[in-house]
């Protein structure tokens, strides 16, 4: 595929947006360290008797630092493998770095129309590796994606909601982890020695070539910090054994419905399936493994950087280990639960049986799939926790109808949380419809309901936490009625 040429006006905001995303990833460890120092300050304010009772917290804080450094090591390896689609040295503000006020600064994902189309890149699978050779083409990225917004709104409602390459880049990654302070007690020192923790950071030897020093000096906005932590938790949902329960609740009904609706799939001409809001790519990959020509579409640079790394640069199952639950001290049954490790990916991607033609298309759903050339292009569209990311859900449904072939099916699972319902500026649009109205709009665009039910599920939940946010998600299969769709088109 030829690379899209950008005008200077189009390229400048994209580079700033991507720089902001990379800066958020690059500053993950510093932001987390500030949290630990805050915990330590609170501990020092305790009366002596209370400090003595909670003496073990000193060890806990050092264990937190070690877990943070492990997460940071993964992030820096991920950034090292990322190939930016732009010259990242361009459009640097005076002072040598981008200030958040000069970049896309929305509180969560903004699905407004970008100036360019997406770039769809084929994922080819070899015996030893999965390749996603993508030019991340103009997803006009904001500070929050749908997943982060979902968690932010749950925090408001319920006080607290928590949503590899073959060789490490650093010469001593995995053996130089964390930082033990010189004044730690004997038990802390023993833990650090056991874990081979040194005074240097796990990321000291890993500086991605596109991460200039200015990116490490930014005061990253809290919303960007939250986004990185959201991605770490989403890795569990999509790519870890621990996320299997959620995948069974959310993805399994979709996969079973596709398997039922397309029983005679041909290897020569596999049915095509579009997955908007593909996130970290697991659902799109599972659909491909069923024998579909599957295409995932994603808007978020945060998601795209991580999914590209997992799809392209993991050589074996459980190659990487992260500590996804360390950033919430609330509702933990034990310190060990909060500090537990999670390995990923849970499958060997090169042996996943992916159908030829599996691709990821980057860019805003509305912008990319409004192209006339994509009309009636797909046998199926699958939306999972996606519909309520829209400013205008009617537009989403209209485009889904447009890209489906006559007789094609739309399978949906998700709630109607509406990302922009109460967090948008006055000049932004947010259309919030009831489920009943959503179905009326779908009927207007030629859809006929075939299967409908409610499914209870979580989203990026810590399954060992004392609190679980559950959704009664709407599940349906609708079929595009050829005559009705044509009648509507000519109205």
C-alpha positions as MATLAB code, in Angstrom:
seq = 'XXXXXXXXXXXXXXXXXXXXXXXXXXXXXXXXXXXXXXXXXXXXXXXXXXXXXXXXXXXXXXXXXXXXXXXXXXXXXXXXXXXXXXXXXXXXXXXXXXXXXXXXXXXXXXXXXXXXXXXXXXXXXXXXXXXXXXXXXXXXXXXXXXXXXXXXXXXXXXXXXXXXXXXXXXXXXXXXXXXXXXXXXXXXXXXXXXXXXXXXXXXXXXXXXXXXXXXXXXXXXXXXXXXXXXXXXXXXXXXXXXXXXXXXXXXXXXXXXXXXXXXXXXXXXXXXXXXXXXXXXXXXXXXXXXXXXXXXXXXXXXXXXXXXXXXXXXXXXXXXXXXXXXXXXXXXXXXXXXXXXXXXXXXXXXXXXXXXXXXXXXXXXXXXXXXXXXXXXXXXXXXXXXXXXXXXXXXXXXXXXXXXXXXXXXXXXXXXXXXXXXXXXXXXXXXXXXXXXXXXXXXXXXXXXXXXXXXXXXXXXXXXXXXXXXXXXXXXXXXXXXXXXXXXXXX';
ca = [
       0.000    0.000    0.000;
       1.342    3.422   -0.893;
       1.935    5.732    2.002;
      -0.510    8.585    2.305;
       1.033   12.028    1.834;
       0.081   14.586    4.443;
      -0.018   18.329    4.152;
       1.871   20.242    6.803;
      -1.440   21.306    8.316;
      -2.561   17.681    8.634;
       0.745   16.318    9.843;
       1.499   18.805   12.603;
      -1.396   17.895   14.959;
      -0.845   14.198   14.333;
       2.823   14.424   15.321;
       1.937   16.412   18.424;
      -0.704   13.857   19.352;
       1.676   10.955   18.839;
       4.405   12.729   20.799;
       1.974   13.160   23.659;
       1.135    9.466   23.622;
       4.800    8.442   23.562;
       5.565   10.942   26.336;
       2.843    9.402   28.504;
       4.320    5.943   28.019;
       7.886    7.176   28.547;
       6.961    8.926   31.798;
       5.069    5.958   33.235;
       7.716    5.141   35.842;
       8.144    8.705   37.072;
       4.390    9.156   37.472;
       4.117    5.897   39.394;
       7.072    6.842   41.606;
       5.255   10.021   42.600;
       2.379    7.883   43.826;
       4.703    5.727   45.935;
       6.311    8.816   47.458;
       2.838   10.055   48.353;
       2.128    6.748   50.126;
       5.391    7.109   52.015;
       4.597   10.678   53.053;
       1.271    9.522   54.458;
       2.992    6.726   56.334;
       5.465    9.163   57.916;
       2.556   11.218   59.257;
       1.326    8.310   61.387;
       1.862    8.303   65.149;
       4.818    6.104   66.208;
       2.555    3.384   67.585;
       0.681    3.149   64.308;
       3.931    3.069   62.327;
       5.092    0.153   64.439;
       1.831   -1.684   63.795;
       2.182   -1.144   60.031;
       5.953   -1.588   59.773;
       5.500   -3.961   56.822;
       4.330   -1.110   54.585;
       7.942   -0.119   53.982;
       8.538   -3.461   52.286;
       5.287   -3.106   50.366;
       6.367    0.233   48.923;
       9.653   -1.257   47.755;
       7.825   -4.185   46.182;
       5.627   -1.630   44.413;
       8.726    0.068   43.022;
      10.018   -3.229   41.703;
       6.677   -4.000   40.023;
       6.607   -0.518   38.510;
      10.086   -1.010   37.089;
       9.010   -4.293   35.496;
       6.036   -2.582   33.855;
       8.334    0.217   32.709;
      10.784   -2.279   31.206;
       7.974   -3.747   29.092;
       6.792   -0.286   28.034;
      10.263    0.830   26.965;
      10.819   -2.349   24.958;
       7.455   -1.721   23.315;
       8.439    1.844   22.421;
      11.786    0.628   21.107;
       9.990   -1.532   18.536;
       7.481    1.120   17.517;
       8.095    2.658   14.095;
       6.470    6.117   13.989;
       4.778    7.003   10.701;
       6.127   10.528   10.937;
       9.442   12.282   11.447;
       9.098   12.856   15.175;
      11.673   15.646   15.205;
       9.251   17.927   13.389;
       6.934   20.478   14.942;
       8.723   20.713   18.280;
       7.557   23.702   20.264;
       9.850   26.421   21.544;
      11.670   25.051   24.552;
      12.232   21.672   22.965;
       9.052   19.828   23.885;
       5.322   19.780   23.418;
       3.231   21.251   26.172;
      -0.062   19.452   26.826;
      -2.017   22.627   26.227;
      -0.808   22.611   22.629;
      -1.993   19.085   21.894;
      -5.303   17.244   21.711;
      -6.368   17.756   25.282;
      -9.758   16.130   25.643;
     -10.584   14.195   28.754;
     -11.312   11.026   26.820;
     -11.554    9.709   23.306;
     -12.726   12.195   20.749;
     -14.148   10.482   17.692;
     -14.398   13.644   15.669;
     -13.557   13.462   11.996;
      -9.873   13.448   11.257;
      -8.493   15.061    8.135;
      -7.268   11.829    6.609;
      -8.201    8.202    6.057;
      -6.906    5.184    7.836;
      -4.238    2.824    6.642;
      -5.164   -0.827    6.472;
      -2.182   -3.098    6.785;
      -2.174   -6.836    6.290;
      -0.998   -9.139    9.050;
       0.861  -12.096    7.584;
       1.729  -15.051    9.786;
       4.917  -17.058    9.444;
       6.038  -20.068   11.454;
       8.015  -17.992   13.902;
       6.335  -14.602   14.058;
       3.252  -12.535   13.350;
       3.792   -9.404   11.303;
       1.696   -6.269   11.405;
       3.500   -3.899    9.077;
       1.374   -0.827    9.670;
       1.740    2.823    8.828;
      -0.258    4.338   11.675;
      -2.161    6.669    9.453;
      -3.752    9.700   11.050;
      -5.862    8.488   13.956;
      -6.255   11.918   15.531;
      -5.491   10.666   19.026;
      -6.769   12.233   22.203;
      -5.751   11.648   25.780;
      -8.350    9.004   26.586;
      -9.797    6.061   24.738;
     -13.217    4.502   25.238;
     -11.872    2.056   27.811;
     -10.317    4.765   29.930;
     -13.483    6.826   29.712;
     -15.544    3.840   30.816;
     -13.361    3.489   33.894;
     -13.459    7.234   34.638;
     -17.236    7.214   34.632;
     -17.308    4.156   36.874;
     -14.986    5.934   39.314;
     -17.506    8.753   39.427;
     -20.409    6.377   39.988;
     -18.780    3.915   42.395;
     -15.688    5.766   43.690;
     -13.104    3.344   42.307;
     -12.924    1.405   39.029;
      -9.915   -0.061   37.537;
     -10.867   -0.572   33.882;
       7.507   -8.968   23.051;
      10.568   -8.960   21.130;
      12.765  -12.107   21.211;
      15.503  -10.454   23.280;
      15.235   -7.486   25.651;
      16.681   -4.276   24.341;
      18.520   -3.487   27.561;
      21.599   -5.556   28.290;
      20.460   -6.485   31.780;
      16.693   -6.270   31.715;
      15.164   -8.682   34.146;
      18.219   -8.612   36.400;
      18.432   -4.901   37.106;
      14.963   -4.133   38.353;
      13.606   -1.526   40.711;
      15.367    0.559   43.305;
      16.127   -0.309   46.924;
      16.719    2.664   49.148;
      19.806    2.598   51.331;
      17.711    3.030   54.469;
      15.430    0.057   53.934;
      15.105   -2.412   56.776;
      16.537   -5.896   56.725;
      13.396   -7.538   55.386;
      13.169   -5.075   52.523;
      16.820   -5.551   51.668;
      16.354   -9.304   51.725;
      13.411   -9.021   49.340;
      15.374   -6.813   46.979;
      18.336   -9.166   47.062;
      16.073  -12.133   46.383;
      14.583  -10.326   43.401;
      18.013   -9.122   42.267;
      16.931   -5.510   42.548;
      19.663   -2.964   42.043;
      19.775    0.781   42.519;
      19.410    1.359   38.786;
      16.143    1.419   36.957;
      15.048   -1.356   34.657;
      14.777    1.148   31.846;
      18.147    2.863   32.256;
      19.567    1.034   29.258;
      16.476    1.358   27.072;
      15.933    4.699   25.365;
      13.783    4.315   22.240;
      15.315    6.173   19.323;
      12.214    8.340   18.864;
      11.971    9.186   22.592;
      13.969   12.385   22.785;
      15.093   13.650   26.171;
      12.374   16.301   26.062;
       9.705   13.593   26.142;
      11.067   12.366   29.463;
      10.868   15.870   30.953;
       7.210   16.556   30.249;
       4.806   17.046   33.099;
       2.376   14.473   31.733;
      -1.301   15.285   32.423;
      -3.063   12.913   34.857;
      -5.484   11.829   32.142;
      -2.531   10.601   30.055;
      -1.065    8.774   33.047;
      -4.422    7.059   33.562;
      -4.506    6.064   29.900;
      -1.208    4.200   30.130;
      -2.410    2.361   33.229;
      -5.641    1.540   31.414;
      -3.647   -0.049   28.589;
      -1.719   -2.177   31.084;
      -5.018   -3.480   32.466;
      -6.427   -4.018   28.980;
      -3.509   -6.321   28.217;
      -4.967   -8.637   30.865;
      -8.415   -8.552   29.269;
      -7.184   -9.351   25.776;
      -3.936  -11.280   26.100;
      -3.588  -12.963   29.508;
      -4.959  -16.204   30.889;
      -6.460  -14.183   33.736;
      -8.656  -12.354   31.226;
     -10.184  -15.558   29.870;
     -13.340  -15.180   31.984;
     -14.082  -11.763   30.500;
     -13.274  -12.980   27.006;
     -15.649  -15.895   27.504;
     -18.393  -13.498   28.569;
     -17.820  -10.929   25.819;
     -16.076  -12.576   22.886;
     -17.365  -16.154   23.066;
     -21.032  -15.303   22.300;
     -19.863  -13.293   19.278;
     -17.598  -16.075   18.020;
     -20.320  -18.691   18.497;
     -22.800  -16.543   16.574;
     -20.352  -16.053   13.684;
     -19.632  -19.776   13.626;
     -23.384  -20.481   13.486;
     -24.162  -17.900   10.810;
     -21.296  -18.857    8.488;
     -21.037  -22.655    8.774;
     -19.464  -23.281    5.366;
     -16.400  -21.054    5.348;
     -14.078  -21.405    2.393;
     -10.315  -21.058    2.700;
     -10.182  -19.738   -0.856;
     -12.881  -17.102   -0.319;
     -13.378  -16.629    3.423;
     -16.245  -14.434    4.600;
     -15.160  -10.938    5.590;
     -15.681   -9.402    9.024;
     -15.011   -5.850   10.222;
     -14.281   -5.161   13.913;
     -14.445   -1.420   14.718;
     -12.894   -0.392   18.021;
     -10.606   -3.419   17.967;
      -8.510   -2.218   20.904;
      -5.548   -4.520   21.470;
      -6.700   -6.836   18.702;
      -7.674  -10.106   20.389;
     -11.274  -10.284   19.156;
     -10.255   -9.506   15.575;
      -7.572  -12.196   15.808;
     -10.020  -14.777   17.218;
     -12.436  -14.041   14.365;
      -9.616  -14.531   11.886;
      -8.744  -17.844   13.541;
     -12.327  -18.988   12.893;
     -11.685  -18.685    9.158;
     -12.768  -15.113    8.422;
     -10.921  -12.394    6.559;
     -10.950  -10.189    9.633;
     -10.073   -6.503    9.804;
      -9.753   -4.635   13.076;
     -10.113   -0.866   13.161;
      -8.646    1.233   15.979;
      -8.373    4.962   16.584;
      -6.163    5.255   19.681;
      -2.388    5.628   19.402;
      -2.146    4.142   22.889;
      -3.872    0.988   21.701;
      -2.116    0.881   18.342;
       1.406    1.035   19.772;
       0.677   -1.778   22.210;
      -1.293   -4.035   19.849;
       1.364   -3.689   17.157;
       4.019   -4.780   19.625;
       2.056   -7.810   20.815;
       1.061   -8.890   17.311;
       4.453   -8.282   15.711;
       7.125   -8.873   18.274;
       6.109  -11.730   20.564;
       7.938  -14.960   19.833;
       6.341  -17.289   22.365;
       3.474  -17.615   24.820;
       3.808  -15.836   28.183;
       6.920  -14.031   27.026;
       6.219  -10.884   29.026;
       5.228  -10.255   32.642;
       3.499   -7.173   34.018;
       1.894   -6.103   37.304;
      -1.404   -4.570   36.200;
      -3.171   -4.011   39.516;
      -0.527   -2.064   41.434;
      -2.026    1.371   40.811;
      -5.085    0.934   43.012;
      -4.800    0.458   46.773;
      -8.561    0.129   47.168;
     -10.602   -3.055   47.568;
      -7.602   -5.399   47.781;
      -7.977   -8.610   49.735;
      -4.229   -8.795   50.280;
      -0.987   -7.150   49.229;
      -0.097  -10.283   47.270;
      -3.294   -9.921   45.230;
      -2.489   -6.329   44.386;
       1.141   -7.114   43.518;
       0.536  -10.325   41.589;
       2.211  -10.900   38.240;
       0.369  -11.524   34.970;
       2.126  -13.105   31.989;
       1.131  -12.643   28.371;
       0.325  -13.382   25.611;
      -1.485  -16.545   26.628;
      -1.195  -17.985   23.100;
       1.610  -18.424   20.595;
       0.456  -16.054   17.881;
       2.218  -17.757   14.987;
       0.315  -20.981   15.709;
      -3.079  -19.341   16.282;
      -4.442  -20.405   12.879;
      -4.944  -16.853   11.646;
      -6.609  -16.589    8.243;
      -4.636  -14.941    5.455;
      -5.753  -11.358    5.094;
      -6.016  -10.517    8.789;
      -5.421   -6.756    8.984;
      -5.560   -3.771   11.297;
      -6.856   -0.492    9.912;
      -5.869    2.602   11.859;
      -7.990    5.716   11.928;
     -11.335    7.131   12.929;
     -14.185    4.724   12.113;
     -16.373    7.417   10.559;
     -13.574    8.825    8.419;
     -12.182    5.507    7.231;
     -15.393    3.644    6.427;
     -17.353    6.507    4.879;
     -15.387    5.894    1.668;
     -17.632    4.954   -1.242;
     -15.195    2.217   -2.234;
     -16.047    0.349    1.003;
     -19.800    0.286    0.426;
     -21.222   -3.249    0.676;
     -17.733   -4.615    1.355;
     -18.325   -6.809    4.415;
     -20.257   -9.969    5.195;
     -20.292   -9.165    8.907;
     -19.610   -6.280   11.275;
     -18.859   -6.987   14.936;
     -19.070   -4.217   17.537;
     -18.010   -5.004   21.104;
     -18.119   -2.191   23.684;
     -17.948    0.219   20.774;
     -21.303    1.848   19.913;
     -21.267    4.243   22.853;
     -17.902    5.710   21.831;
     -19.745    7.824   19.254;
     -20.525   11.505   19.331;
     -23.415   10.579   17.044;
     -24.489    6.951   17.370;
     -26.877    7.361   14.426;
     -23.870    8.008   12.186;
     -22.206    4.813   13.429;
     -25.291    2.749   12.601;
     -25.651    4.389    9.205;
     -22.053    3.519    8.291;
     -22.405   -0.052    9.574;
     -25.411   -0.458    7.283;
     -23.504    1.111    4.397;
     -20.461   -1.165    4.596;
     -22.465   -4.385    4.995;
     -23.452   -6.426    1.988;
     -27.138   -7.083    1.413;
     -28.003   -9.888    3.801;
     -24.893   -9.198    5.882;
     -25.040   -9.446    9.673;
     -24.268   -7.013   12.466;
     -23.369   -8.592   15.807;
     -23.163   -6.269   18.815;
     -22.341   -6.616   22.492;
     -22.001   -3.733   24.899;
     -23.650   -1.149   27.159;
     -24.705    2.404   26.367;
     -22.412    4.357   28.681;
     -21.781    7.137   26.122;
     -18.268    8.483   26.478;
     -19.191   12.111   25.846;
     -22.424   12.259   27.828;
     -21.188   14.569   30.587;
     -17.564   15.317   29.783;
     -17.610   17.243   26.518;
     -17.228   20.990   25.925;
     -20.304   22.954   24.944;
     -19.306   22.911   21.282;
     -19.069   19.094   21.053;
     -21.933   16.789   20.164;
     -23.145   13.874   22.229;
     -26.286   11.971   21.260;
     -27.393    9.560   23.986;
     -30.159    7.168   22.964;
     -31.958    4.496   24.917;
     -31.607    0.904   23.748;
     -35.141    1.111   22.385;
     -34.225    4.126   20.268;
     -31.011    2.493   19.072;
     -33.074   -0.405   17.744;
     -35.486    2.004   16.030;
     -32.571    3.720   14.299;
     -31.207    0.334   13.224;
     -34.630   -0.575   11.805;
     -34.635    2.719    9.880;
     -31.344    1.731    8.208;
     -32.640   -1.634    7.070;
     -31.708   -3.941    9.949;
     -33.920   -6.826   11.029;
     -33.430   -8.252   14.519;
     -32.708  -11.999   14.566;
     -31.219  -12.601   18.035;
     -31.498  -10.410   21.115;
     -30.555  -10.924   24.773;
     -28.732   -9.318   27.685;
     -25.342  -10.592   28.842;
     -23.752   -9.787   32.196;
     -20.052   -9.042   32.043;
     -17.244   -6.898   33.397;
     -14.725   -4.715   31.599;
     -11.004   -4.902   32.437;
     -11.943   -5.973   35.945;
      -9.564   -7.119   38.664;
     -11.200  -10.452   39.379;
      -9.664  -10.648   42.870;
     -10.805   -7.203   43.986;
     -13.553   -6.683   46.565;
     -15.580   -4.607   44.109;
     -16.686   -5.590   40.624;
     -18.529   -3.313   38.206;
     -20.820   -5.390   36.046;
     -22.747   -4.469   32.920;
     -25.993   -5.851   31.575;
     -24.710   -5.576   28.026;
     -27.041   -5.690   25.038;
     -26.292   -8.536   22.642;
     -27.919   -8.817   19.262;
     -27.621  -10.136   15.753;
     -29.262   -7.995   13.085;
     -29.360   -8.710    9.380;
     -29.311   -6.051    6.695;
     -32.503   -6.413    4.725;
     -31.709   -5.786    1.082;
     -35.072   -4.383    0.005;
     -35.499   -2.227    3.096;
     -31.949   -0.847    2.867;
     -32.435    0.017   -0.830;
     -35.780    1.685   -0.116;
     -34.166    3.761    2.633;
     -31.275    4.713    0.349;
     -33.666    6.199   -2.215;
     -35.764    8.095    0.317;
];
